[in-house]
PDB file of C-alpha atoms in Angstrom:
ATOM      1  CA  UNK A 913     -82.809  45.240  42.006  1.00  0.00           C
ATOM      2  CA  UNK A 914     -83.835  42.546  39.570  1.00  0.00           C
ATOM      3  CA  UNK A 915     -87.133  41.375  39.732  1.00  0.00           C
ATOM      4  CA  UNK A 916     -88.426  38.573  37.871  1.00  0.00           C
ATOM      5  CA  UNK A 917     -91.888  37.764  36.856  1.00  0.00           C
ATOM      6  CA  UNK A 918     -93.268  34.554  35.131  1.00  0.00           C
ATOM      7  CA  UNK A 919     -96.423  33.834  33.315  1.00  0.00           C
ATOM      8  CA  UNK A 920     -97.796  31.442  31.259  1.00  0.00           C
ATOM      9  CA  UNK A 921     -97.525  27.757  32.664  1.00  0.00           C
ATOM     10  CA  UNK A 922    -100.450  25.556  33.095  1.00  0.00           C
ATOM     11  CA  UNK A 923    -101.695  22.027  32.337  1.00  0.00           C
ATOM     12  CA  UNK A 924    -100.689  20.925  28.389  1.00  0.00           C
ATOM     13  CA  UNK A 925    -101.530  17.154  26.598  1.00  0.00           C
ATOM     14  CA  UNK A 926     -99.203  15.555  24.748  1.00  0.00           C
ATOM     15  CA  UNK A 927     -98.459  17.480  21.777  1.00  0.00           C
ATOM     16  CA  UNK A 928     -99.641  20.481  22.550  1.00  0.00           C
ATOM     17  CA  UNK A 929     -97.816  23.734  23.035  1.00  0.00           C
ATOM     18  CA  UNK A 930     -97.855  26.605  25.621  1.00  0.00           C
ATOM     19  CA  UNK A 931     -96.029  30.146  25.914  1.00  0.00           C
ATOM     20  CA  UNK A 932     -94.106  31.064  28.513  1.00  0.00           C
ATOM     21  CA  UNK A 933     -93.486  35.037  29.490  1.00  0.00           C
ATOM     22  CA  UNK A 934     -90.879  36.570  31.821  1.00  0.00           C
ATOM     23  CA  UNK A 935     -91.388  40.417  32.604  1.00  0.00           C
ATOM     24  CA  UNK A 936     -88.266  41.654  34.438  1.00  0.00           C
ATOM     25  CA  UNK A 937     -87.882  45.295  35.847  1.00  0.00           C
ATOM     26  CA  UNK A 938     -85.298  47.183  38.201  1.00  0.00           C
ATOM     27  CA  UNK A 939     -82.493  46.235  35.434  1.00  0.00           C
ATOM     28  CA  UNK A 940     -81.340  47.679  31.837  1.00  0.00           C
ATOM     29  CA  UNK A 941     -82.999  44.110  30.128  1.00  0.00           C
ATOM     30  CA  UNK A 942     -81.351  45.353  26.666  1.00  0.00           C
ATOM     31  CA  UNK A 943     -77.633  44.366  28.519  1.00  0.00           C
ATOM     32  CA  UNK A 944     -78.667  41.080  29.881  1.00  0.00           C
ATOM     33  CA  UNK A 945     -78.760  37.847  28.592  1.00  0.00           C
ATOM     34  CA  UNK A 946     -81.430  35.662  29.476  1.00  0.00           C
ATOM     35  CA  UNK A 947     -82.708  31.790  29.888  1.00  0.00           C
ATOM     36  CA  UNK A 948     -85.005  29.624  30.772  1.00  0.00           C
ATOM     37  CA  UNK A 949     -83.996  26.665  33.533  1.00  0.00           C
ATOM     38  CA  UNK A 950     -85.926  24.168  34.719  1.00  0.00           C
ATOM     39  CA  UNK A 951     -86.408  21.785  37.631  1.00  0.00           C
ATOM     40  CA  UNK A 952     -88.390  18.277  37.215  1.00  0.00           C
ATOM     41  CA  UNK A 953     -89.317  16.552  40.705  1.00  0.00           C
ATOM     42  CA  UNK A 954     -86.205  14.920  42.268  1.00  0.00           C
ATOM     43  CA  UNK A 955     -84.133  16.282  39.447  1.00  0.00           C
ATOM     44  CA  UNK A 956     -81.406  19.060  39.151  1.00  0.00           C
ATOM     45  CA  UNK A 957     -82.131  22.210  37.559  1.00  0.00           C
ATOM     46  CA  UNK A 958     -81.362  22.322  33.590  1.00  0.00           C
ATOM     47  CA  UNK A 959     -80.307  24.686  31.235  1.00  0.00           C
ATOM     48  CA  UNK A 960     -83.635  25.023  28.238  1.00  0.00           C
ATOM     49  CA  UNK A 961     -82.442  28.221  26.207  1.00  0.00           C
ATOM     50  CA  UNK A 962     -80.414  31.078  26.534  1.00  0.00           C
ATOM     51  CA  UNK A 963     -80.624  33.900  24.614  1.00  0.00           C
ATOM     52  CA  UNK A 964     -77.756  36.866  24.800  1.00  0.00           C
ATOM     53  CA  UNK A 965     -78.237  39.824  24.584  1.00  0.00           C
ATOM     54  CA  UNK A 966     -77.493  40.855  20.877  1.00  0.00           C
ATOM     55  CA  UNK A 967     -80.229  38.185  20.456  1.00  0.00           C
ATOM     56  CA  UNK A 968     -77.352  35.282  19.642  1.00  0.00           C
ATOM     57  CA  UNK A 969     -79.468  31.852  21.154  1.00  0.00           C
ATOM     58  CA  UNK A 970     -78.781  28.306  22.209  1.00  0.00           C
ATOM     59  CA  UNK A 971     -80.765  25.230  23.479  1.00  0.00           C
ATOM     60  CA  UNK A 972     -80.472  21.702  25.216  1.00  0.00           C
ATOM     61  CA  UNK A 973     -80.137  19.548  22.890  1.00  0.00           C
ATOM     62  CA  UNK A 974     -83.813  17.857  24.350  1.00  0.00           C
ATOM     63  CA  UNK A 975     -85.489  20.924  23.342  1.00  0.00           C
ATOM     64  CA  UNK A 976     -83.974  21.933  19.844  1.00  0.00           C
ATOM     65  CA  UNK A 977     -86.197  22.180  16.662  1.00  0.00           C
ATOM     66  CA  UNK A 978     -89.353  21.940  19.353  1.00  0.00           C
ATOM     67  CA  UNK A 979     -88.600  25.130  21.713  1.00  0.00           C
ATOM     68  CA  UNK A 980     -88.119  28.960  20.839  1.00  0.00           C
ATOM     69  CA  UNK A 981     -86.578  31.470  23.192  1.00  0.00           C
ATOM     70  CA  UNK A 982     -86.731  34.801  21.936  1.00  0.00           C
ATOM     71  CA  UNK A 983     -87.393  38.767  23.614  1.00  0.00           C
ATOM     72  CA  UNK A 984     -88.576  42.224  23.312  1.00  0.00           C
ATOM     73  CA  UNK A 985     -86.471  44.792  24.359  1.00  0.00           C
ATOM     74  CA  UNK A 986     -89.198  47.088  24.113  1.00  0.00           C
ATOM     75  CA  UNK A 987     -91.504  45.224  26.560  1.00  0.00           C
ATOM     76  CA  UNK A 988     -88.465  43.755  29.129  1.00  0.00           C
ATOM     77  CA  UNK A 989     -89.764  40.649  27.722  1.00  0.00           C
ATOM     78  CA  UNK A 990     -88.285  37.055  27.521  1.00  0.00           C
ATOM     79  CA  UNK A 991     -90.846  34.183  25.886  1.00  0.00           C
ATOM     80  CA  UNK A 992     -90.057  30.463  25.488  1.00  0.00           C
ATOM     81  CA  UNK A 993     -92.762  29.119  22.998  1.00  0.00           C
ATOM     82  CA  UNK A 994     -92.783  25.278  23.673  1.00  0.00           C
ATOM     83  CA  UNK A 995     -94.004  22.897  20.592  1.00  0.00           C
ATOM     84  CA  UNK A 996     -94.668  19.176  20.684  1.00  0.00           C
ATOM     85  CA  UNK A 997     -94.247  19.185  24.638  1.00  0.00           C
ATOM     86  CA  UNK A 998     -93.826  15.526  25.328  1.00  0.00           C
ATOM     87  CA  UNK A 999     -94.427  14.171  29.494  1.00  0.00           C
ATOM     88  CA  UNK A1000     -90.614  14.515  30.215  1.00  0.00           C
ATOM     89  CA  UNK A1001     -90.745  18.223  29.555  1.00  0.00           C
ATOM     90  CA  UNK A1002     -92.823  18.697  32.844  1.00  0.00           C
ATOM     91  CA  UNK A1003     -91.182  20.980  35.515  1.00  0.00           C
ATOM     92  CA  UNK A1004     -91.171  24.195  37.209  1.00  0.00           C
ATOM     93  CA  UNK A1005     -89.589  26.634  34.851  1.00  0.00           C
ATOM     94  CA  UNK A1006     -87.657  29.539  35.584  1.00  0.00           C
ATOM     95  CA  UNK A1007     -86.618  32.610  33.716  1.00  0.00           C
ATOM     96  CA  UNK A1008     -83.071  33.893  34.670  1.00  0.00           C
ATOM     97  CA  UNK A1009     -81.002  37.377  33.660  1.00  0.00           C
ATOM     98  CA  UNK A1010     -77.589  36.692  33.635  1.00  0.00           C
ATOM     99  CA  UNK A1011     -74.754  39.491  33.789  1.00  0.00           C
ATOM    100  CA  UNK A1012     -71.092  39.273  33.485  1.00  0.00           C
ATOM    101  CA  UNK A1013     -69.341  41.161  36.492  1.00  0.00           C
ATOM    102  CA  UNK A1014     -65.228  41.252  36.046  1.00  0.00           C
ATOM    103  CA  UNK A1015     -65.169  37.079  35.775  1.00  0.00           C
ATOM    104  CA  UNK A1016     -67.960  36.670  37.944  1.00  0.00           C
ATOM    105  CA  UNK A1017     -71.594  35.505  36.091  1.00  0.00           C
ATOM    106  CA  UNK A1018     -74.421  37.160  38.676  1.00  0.00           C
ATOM    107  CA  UNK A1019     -77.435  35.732  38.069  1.00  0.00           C
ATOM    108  CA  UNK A1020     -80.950  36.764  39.583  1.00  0.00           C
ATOM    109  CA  UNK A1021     -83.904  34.384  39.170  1.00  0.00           C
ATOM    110  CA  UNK A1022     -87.541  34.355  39.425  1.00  0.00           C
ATOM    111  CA  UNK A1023     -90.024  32.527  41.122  1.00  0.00           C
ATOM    112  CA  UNK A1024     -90.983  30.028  38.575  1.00  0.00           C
ATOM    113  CA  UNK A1025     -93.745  28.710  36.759  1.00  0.00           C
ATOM    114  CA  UNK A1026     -95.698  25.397  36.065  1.00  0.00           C
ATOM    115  CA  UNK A1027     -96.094  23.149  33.216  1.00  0.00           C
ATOM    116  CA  UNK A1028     -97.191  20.058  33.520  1.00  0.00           C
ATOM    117  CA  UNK A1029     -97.497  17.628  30.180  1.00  0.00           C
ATOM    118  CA  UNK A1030    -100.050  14.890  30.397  1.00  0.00           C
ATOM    119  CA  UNK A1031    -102.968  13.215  29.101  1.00  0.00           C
TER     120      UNK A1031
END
């Protein structure tokens, strides 16, 4: 059973930068890929980065040159390191481990995390 575990959210100013960590157990991490979603009040959750698992990464285009996704294997460990976080990047963010099944994408999520960017 996947299990999901988020760490690292809190209250940032404008500017700054926080790390986010996702520990995930009850799954081979090495075979998933893995992202980071999130969910601003009254708004549909978004794709941040995704990072596959030969380590092959992409990012929304709001986030790129200011957030890094990256993992240990070693640790079952996924991190987005968020630079220059700017007001709009406030939301509950989620880790997720994805897994292709036949044509079917199963994805298990965790509970989420939050940041919050303000002065």
């Amino acid at each position: 059973q996947v299990h999901l575990v988020e760490s690292g959210g809190g209250l940032v100013q404008p500017g700054g930068s926080l790390r986010l960590s996702c520990e995930g157990s009850g799954f081979t991490f090495s075979s998933y890929s893995m992202s980071w979603y999130r969910q601003a009040p009254g708004k549909e959750r978004e794709l941040v980065a995704h990072i596959f698992s030969g380590g092959g990464t992409n990012y929304a285009d709001s986030v790129k040159g200011r957030f890094i996704i990256s993992r240990d294997n070693a640790k079952n460990t996924v991190y987005l390191q968020m630079n220059s976080l700017k007001p709009e990047d406030t939301a509950i963010y989620y880790c997720c481990a994805a897994r292709a099944i036949g044509a079917t994408v199963v994805r298990s999520w965790g509970q989420g995390t939050q940041v919050t960017v303000s002065a």
